[in-house]
Short mmCIF file of C-alpha atoms and ligand atoms in Angstrom, two decimals:
data_model
loop_
_atom_site.label_atom_id
_atom_site.label_comp_id
_atom_site.label_asym_id
_atom_site.label_seq_id
_atom_site.Cartn_x
_atom_site.Cartn_y
_atom_site.Cartn_z
CA ALA A 1 0.00 0.00 0.00
CA ALA A 2 2.89 2.28 0.93
CA LYS A 3 4.47 1.61 -2.39
CA ALA A 4 1.29 2.29 -4.37
CA GLU A 5 0.70 5.46 -2.42
CA LYS A 6 4.22 6.60 -3.05
CA ARG A 7 3.84 5.94 -6.73
CA GLY A 8 0.57 7.81 -6.78
CA THR A 9 2.07 10.83 -5.06
CA CYS A 10 4.94 10.65 -7.41
CA ARG A 11 2.70 10.55 -10.45
CA SER A 12 0.60 13.53 -9.44
CA PHE A 13 3.76 15.49 -8.68
CA GLU A 14 5.13 14.62 -12.09
CA SER A 15 1.94 15.50 -13.92
CA GLY A 16 1.99 18.83 -12.06
CA MET A 17 5.47 19.41 -13.39
CA ASP A 18 4.32 18.33 -16.83
CA ALA A 19 1.60 20.96 -16.88
CA ALA A 20 4.05 23.73 -16.05
CA ALA A 21 6.62 22.41 -18.50
CA GLN A 22 4.02 21.99 -21.22
CA GLU A 23 2.82 25.52 -20.61
CA LYS A 24 6.33 26.82 -21.02
CA THR A 25 6.94 24.75 -24.13
CA ARG A 26 3.75 26.13 -25.66
CA LEU A 27 4.86 29.67 -24.95
CA GLU A 28 8.25 28.89 -26.46
CA ILE A 29 6.67 27.52 -29.63
CA ASP A 30 4.42 30.56 -29.84
CA PHE A 31 7.34 32.91 -29.33
CA ARG A 32 9.37 31.25 -32.08
CA LYS A 33 6.37 31.67 -34.37
CA ALA A 34 5.92 35.29 -33.32
CA LEU A 35 9.54 36.03 -34.21
CA GLN A 36 9.26 34.32 -37.60
CA ASN A 37 5.91 35.92 -38.41
CA LYS A 38 7.06 39.36 -37.30
CA GLU A 39 4.36 39.50 -34.60
CA LEU A 40 6.78 41.40 -32.40
CA ARG A 41 6.28 45.15 -32.49
CA ILE A 42 8.44 47.95 -31.21
CA HIS A 43 7.00 50.77 -29.18
CA TYR A 44 8.83 54.01 -28.48
CA GLN A 45 8.79 56.05 -25.29
CA PRO A 46 10.03 59.66 -25.16
CA LEU A 47 13.10 60.81 -23.24
CA VAL A 48 12.45 64.40 -22.26
CA ASN A 49 14.63 67.33 -21.22
CA LEU A 50 13.36 68.21 -17.73
CA GLU A 51 14.28 71.87 -18.07
CA SER A 52 12.70 72.63 -21.46
CA GLY A 53 10.24 69.75 -21.85
CA ALA A 54 11.68 69.00 -25.30
CA ILE A 55 11.86 65.42 -26.53
CA GLU A 56 15.51 64.39 -26.89
CA GLY A 57 15.11 60.75 -27.78
CA TYR A 58 12.95 57.66 -27.78
CA GLU A 59 13.60 54.30 -26.11
CA ALA A 60 12.65 51.25 -28.18
CA LEU A 61 10.61 48.80 -26.10
CA LEU A 62 9.67 45.45 -27.58
CA ARG A 63 6.05 44.27 -27.51
CA TRP A 64 4.51 40.85 -28.03
CA HIS A 65 0.79 40.66 -28.62
CA HIS A 66 -0.10 36.97 -28.31
CA PRO A 67 -3.05 36.04 -30.52
CA VAL A 68 -4.85 34.32 -27.60
CA ARG A 69 -3.31 35.61 -24.38
CA GLY A 70 -2.97 39.23 -25.42
CA ASP A 71 -0.02 41.37 -24.41
CA ILE A 72 2.84 39.54 -22.75
CA SER A 73 5.38 41.61 -20.81
CA PRO A 74 8.99 41.83 -22.02
CA ASP A 75 9.93 40.94 -18.44
CA VAL A 76 8.46 37.50 -19.35
CA PHE A 77 9.43 36.98 -22.99
CA ILE A 78 12.93 38.52 -22.97
CA PRO A 79 14.17 35.95 -20.40
CA LEU A 80 12.36 33.28 -22.48
CA ALA A 81 14.21 34.41 -25.62
CA GLU A 82 17.47 34.35 -23.67
CA GLU A 83 16.86 30.78 -22.51
CA MET A 84 15.84 29.64 -25.98
CA GLY A 85 18.98 31.03 -27.57
CA LEU A 86 16.89 33.47 -29.59
CA ILE A 87 17.94 36.73 -27.96
CA GLU A 88 20.53 37.49 -30.64
CA ALA A 89 17.91 37.19 -33.37
CA VAL A 90 15.49 39.28 -31.30
CA GLY A 91 18.15 41.87 -30.57
CA ARG A 92 19.13 42.09 -34.24
CA TYR A 93 15.47 42.56 -35.22
CA VAL A 94 15.04 45.40 -32.70
CA LEU A 95 18.26 47.14 -33.76
CA GLN A 96 17.54 46.89 -37.48
CA THR A 97 13.90 47.95 -37.21
CA ALA A 98 14.43 50.76 -34.71
CA CYS A 99 17.42 52.23 -36.60
CA ARG A 100 15.33 52.35 -39.76
CA GLN A 101 12.46 53.96 -37.83
CA ALA A 102 14.72 56.60 -36.29
CA THR A 103 15.68 57.94 -39.73
CA ASP A 104 12.10 59.34 -39.91
CA TRP A 105 12.72 61.53 -36.87
CA PRO A 106 14.43 64.94 -36.71
CA GLU A 107 18.22 64.63 -36.58
CA HIS A 108 18.57 65.79 -32.99
CA ILE A 109 16.34 62.96 -31.71
CA LYS A 110 18.27 59.96 -30.39
CA LEU A 111 17.32 56.30 -30.35
CA ALA A 112 17.88 54.17 -27.24
CA VAL A 113 17.91 50.37 -27.58
CA ASN A 114 18.12 47.82 -24.76
CA VAL A 115 20.78 45.14 -25.10
CA SER A 116 20.78 41.82 -23.26
CA PRO A 117 23.93 40.63 -21.47
CA LEU A 118 23.82 37.50 -23.65
CA GLN A 119 24.31 39.62 -26.75
CA PHE A 120 27.69 40.52 -25.26
CA ARG A 121 28.54 36.94 -24.48
CA ASN A 122 27.72 35.05 -27.66
CA GLY A 123 26.95 37.32 -30.50
CA ASN A 124 28.95 39.56 -32.62
CA LEU A 125 27.36 42.62 -31.06
CA ILE A 126 29.61 45.18 -32.71
CA SER A 127 28.98 43.97 -36.25
CA THR A 128 25.23 43.65 -35.57
CA VAL A 129 25.09 47.23 -34.31
CA ILE A 130 27.28 48.72 -37.03
CA GLY A 131 25.40 46.66 -39.64
CA ALA A 132 22.03 48.02 -38.44
CA LEU A 133 23.32 51.60 -38.44
CA SER A 134 24.78 51.43 -41.92
CA ALA A 135 21.80 49.56 -43.42
CA ALA A 136 19.55 52.35 -42.12
CA ASN A 137 22.11 55.06 -42.81
CA LEU A 138 21.72 56.29 -39.22
CA PRO A 139 24.74 58.15 -37.73
CA ALA A 140 26.30 56.25 -34.80
CA GLU A 141 26.00 59.39 -32.64
CA ARG A 142 22.22 59.03 -32.71
CA LEU A 143 22.24 55.60 -31.08
CA GLU A 144 22.40 54.85 -27.35
CA LEU A 145 22.65 51.28 -26.10
CA GLU A 146 21.11 50.60 -22.68
CA ILE A 147 22.88 47.93 -20.68
CA THR A 148 22.48 46.70 -17.13
CA GLU A 149 25.13 45.84 -14.60
CA ALA A 150 24.66 42.16 -15.43
CA VAL A 151 26.81 42.81 -18.51
CA LEU A 152 29.66 44.02 -16.36
CA MET A 153 29.57 40.96 -14.12
CA GLU A 154 30.78 38.84 -17.06
CA LYS A 155 34.27 37.56 -16.43
CA GLY A 156 37.17 38.58 -18.56
CA PRO A 157 37.96 41.64 -20.63
CA ARG A 158 35.28 41.13 -23.30
CA PRO A 159 32.49 43.42 -22.09
CA ALA A 160 34.96 46.24 -21.43
CA ALA A 161 36.55 45.85 -24.87
CA ILE A 162 33.16 45.75 -26.63
CA ILE A 163 31.90 48.82 -24.79
CA ARG A 164 35.06 50.82 -25.59
CA ASN A 165 34.80 49.76 -29.21
CA LEU A 166 31.15 50.86 -29.46
CA ARG A 167 32.04 54.19 -27.83
CA ALA A 168 34.86 54.68 -30.33
CA PHE A 169 32.23 54.62 -33.10
CA GLY A 170 30.38 57.41 -31.30
CA ILE A 171 27.59 55.26 -29.88
CA GLY A 172 26.31 56.27 -26.43
CA ILE A 173 26.27 53.73 -23.59
CA SER A 174 23.68 54.07 -20.82
CA LEU A 175 23.75 52.18 -17.53
CA ASP A 176 20.09 51.13 -17.14
CA ASP A 177 18.20 50.32 -13.92
CA PHE A 178 20.89 51.99 -11.83
CA GLY A 179 20.57 51.30 -8.13
CA THR A 180 18.89 47.89 -8.40
CA GLY A 181 22.01 45.75 -8.71
CA TYR A 182 25.38 46.06 -7.07
CA SER A 183 25.90 49.55 -8.49
CA SER A 184 29.58 49.33 -7.85
CA LEU A 185 31.13 52.74 -8.22
CA SER A 186 34.11 51.18 -9.93
CA TYR A 187 31.84 50.30 -12.88
CA LEU A 188 31.17 53.96 -13.43
CA LEU A 189 34.86 54.77 -13.32
CA ASN A 190 36.12 51.87 -15.43
CA TYR A 191 33.62 51.90 -18.28
CA PRO A 192 33.02 54.84 -20.60
CA PHE A 193 29.31 55.34 -19.90
CA THR A 194 27.59 58.40 -21.28
CA LYS A 195 24.40 58.16 -19.21
CA ILE A 196 23.01 56.75 -15.96
CA LYS A 197 19.32 55.83 -15.79
CA ILE A 198 18.02 55.87 -12.22
CA ASP A 199 15.70 52.90 -11.83
CA LYS A 200 12.00 53.70 -11.66
CA SER A 201 11.62 51.93 -8.29
CA PHE A 202 13.38 54.92 -6.65
CA ILE A 203 11.40 57.50 -8.62
CA LEU A 204 8.04 55.88 -7.87
CA LYS A 205 8.82 55.93 -4.11
CA LEU A 206 10.39 59.38 -4.05
CA GLN A 207 7.37 61.13 -2.54
CA HIS A 208 7.07 58.67 0.34
CA GLU A 209 10.63 57.68 1.11
CA ASP A 210 13.47 59.83 2.39
CA ARG A 211 15.86 57.03 1.48
CA SER A 212 14.82 57.06 -2.18
CA ARG A 213 15.35 60.81 -2.30
CA ALA A 214 18.81 60.35 -0.76
CA VAL A 215 19.77 57.78 -3.40
CA ILE A 216 18.44 59.99 -6.19
CA ARG A 217 20.35 63.04 -4.95
CA ALA A 218 23.56 61.02 -4.65
CA VAL A 219 23.25 59.56 -8.17
CA ILE A 220 22.55 62.97 -9.70
CA GLY A 221 25.65 64.36 -7.96
CA LEU A 222 27.75 61.40 -9.05
CA GLY A 223 26.61 61.67 -12.66
CA LYS A 224 27.31 65.40 -12.71
CA SER A 225 30.82 65.05 -11.35
CA LEU A 226 31.60 62.30 -13.87
CA GLY A 227 30.16 64.37 -16.73
CA LEU A 228 27.34 61.91 -17.48
CA THR A 229 23.72 62.57 -18.36
CA VAL A 230 21.38 61.45 -15.59
CA THR A 231 17.95 60.21 -16.64
CA ALA A 232 15.12 59.38 -14.25
CA GLU A 233 12.71 56.61 -15.31
CA GLY A 234 9.14 56.26 -14.07
CA ILE A 235 8.04 59.90 -13.83
CA GLU A 236 4.25 59.78 -13.54
CA ASP A 237 3.58 62.98 -11.66
CA PRO A 238 4.30 66.70 -12.34
CA SER A 239 5.51 67.29 -8.79
CA VAL A 240 8.02 64.44 -9.17
CA ARG A 241 9.22 66.00 -12.44
CA ASP A 242 9.62 69.38 -10.72
CA TYR A 243 11.50 67.86 -7.79
CA LEU A 244 13.93 66.01 -10.08
CA ARG A 245 14.50 69.06 -12.26
CA ASP A 246 15.23 71.20 -9.20
CA GLU A 247 17.71 68.56 -7.99
CA GLY A 248 19.56 68.95 -11.29
CA CYS A 249 18.40 65.81 -13.09
CA MET A 250 18.62 66.57 -16.80
CA GLN A 251 16.41 64.03 -18.48
CA GLY A 252 13.25 62.11 -17.63
CA GLN A 253 11.08 59.31 -18.93
CA GLY A 254 7.67 58.24 -17.75
CA PHE A 255 3.94 58.06 -18.29
CA LEU A 256 3.69 61.80 -17.52
CA PHE A 257 5.48 62.57 -20.80
CA GLY A 258 4.24 59.65 -22.84
CA ARG A 259 3.62 55.93 -22.71
CA PRO A 260 5.46 53.61 -25.06
CA ALA A 261 3.58 53.86 -28.37
CA ALA A 262 3.79 52.67 -31.97
CA ALA A 263 5.92 54.86 -34.24
CA GLU A 264 2.84 56.08 -36.13
CA GLU A 265 1.38 57.52 -32.91
CA LEU A 266 4.45 59.46 -31.79
CA SER A 267 3.80 62.81 -33.45
CA ALA A 268 0.26 62.85 -32.08
CA GLN A 269 1.72 62.46 -28.58
CA ALA A 270 4.56 64.96 -28.89
P1 C2E B 301 13.72 49.16 -19.06
O1 C2E B 301 14.72 49.18 -20.17
O2 C2E B 301 14.17 49.63 -17.74
O3 C2E B 301 12.47 50.00 -19.60
C1 C2E B 301 11.67 50.85 -18.81
C2 C2E B 301 10.39 50.19 -18.42
O4 C2E B 301 9.66 51.07 -17.59
C3 C2E B 301 9.47 49.87 -19.61
O5 C2E B 301 8.76 48.66 -19.30
C4 C2E B 301 8.50 51.07 -19.58
O6 C2E B 301 7.26 50.81 -20.20
C5 C2E B 301 8.36 51.27 -18.09
N1 C2E B 301 7.93 52.63 -17.74
C6 C2E B 301 8.24 53.77 -18.41
N2 C2E B 301 7.69 54.84 -17.80
C7 C2E B 301 7.03 54.38 -16.71
C8 C2E B 301 6.25 55.03 -15.67
O7 C2E B 301 6.09 56.24 -15.63
N3 C2E B 301 5.74 54.22 -14.72
C9 C2E B 301 5.92 52.87 -14.72
N4 C2E B 301 5.35 52.16 -13.74
N5 C2E B 301 6.64 52.23 -15.69
C10 C2E B 301 7.19 52.98 -16.66
P2 C2E B 301 8.54 47.50 -20.37
O8 C2E B 301 8.30 48.10 -21.72
O9 C2E B 301 7.53 46.56 -19.81
O10 C2E B 301 9.95 46.80 -20.43
C11 C2E B 301 10.46 46.09 -19.33
C12 C2E B 301 11.90 45.71 -19.54
O11 C2E B 301 12.02 44.75 -20.60
C13 C2E B 301 12.79 46.88 -19.96
O12 C2E B 301 13.13 47.66 -18.84
C14 C2E B 301 13.96 46.13 -20.57
O13 C2E B 301 14.83 45.68 -19.57
C15 C2E B 301 13.27 44.91 -21.20
N6 C2E B 301 13.14 45.14 -22.65
C16 C2E B 301 12.16 45.76 -23.35
N7 C2E B 301 12.41 45.77 -24.68
C17 C2E B 301 13.61 45.13 -24.83
C18 C2E B 301 14.44 44.81 -25.96
O14 C2E B 301 14.18 45.14 -27.13
N8 C2E B 301 15.61 44.10 -25.70
C19 C2E B 301 15.98 43.75 -24.43
N9 C2E B 301 17.12 43.05 -24.27
N10 C2E B 301 15.24 44.04 -23.35
C20 C2E B 301 14.07 44.73 -23.54
MG1 MG B 302 15.98 50.53 -20.88
MG1 MG B 303 15.38 50.86 -16.85
MG1 MG B 304 14.12 47.65 -16.31
#
């Protein structure tokens, strides 16, 4: 009886696992299809000068509208693409499409594109980036790549060499989600960043938390003394915008200025 019971328990546990695994496999199959069928869309969110209110750039944010499940967050499908070994193809698609799109914008408007740490590890990131720029005929100075600290945790000299190489072409390098990882100060000194993006978790809590305000003030000061642009993500409220501007933060991004939107909708928003 003990044996049968054990087997039974075992079976139900396994079938539980099967359901989760099957679910994931289905999503993987669907994602592969979405990539092939160009079901992935890019939305663009404005980066705004906090002093003048002028739009200085747009960040490309990938969107997946699943035919049955509806919108799936990039926080779900980007890690999926990374696990499936598809992130290089996804990254190439975003770079090529967004660079082409950016040529429709006025010349002073920059394009920011997020890059996965795995694109540093496996792919030929430099040739993908330069290839996308030259195919679109977009000047390198108009592109900013957003990376997270995870890139810098890679062992060996590769990430540093790649970043320096990209900078040598004139491409900007932003440190995204600053404050959420280890935020080692040595990263800021040893890599040629052009911008720090303060993570939205600090900005969203700014009104209620002294500690968030302290972090924000410190990062703005640090960026200034290193000669970097400081951008605050997650600005939803005019009083938060005013506070950040008065603290000396130069650039902002958030629902207050505009939600991520399809390229065709941008002029209507601006
Ligand atoms: P991220 O690069 O830090 O992008 C900022 C996220 O904050 C976006 O979420 C944006 O929609 C959201 N956001 C902007 N303003 C506000 C605001 O005022 N309030 C709030 N609550 N949120 C705001 P999204 O589009 O869901 O993207 C999530 C993350 O997925 C991105 O974070 C980025 O890490 C990743 N991601 C998106 N597109 C790509 C891509 O093409 N490649 C790679 N590798 N990662 C991507
Ligand atoms: Mg980003
Ligand atoms: Mg961010
Ligand atoms: Mg993020």
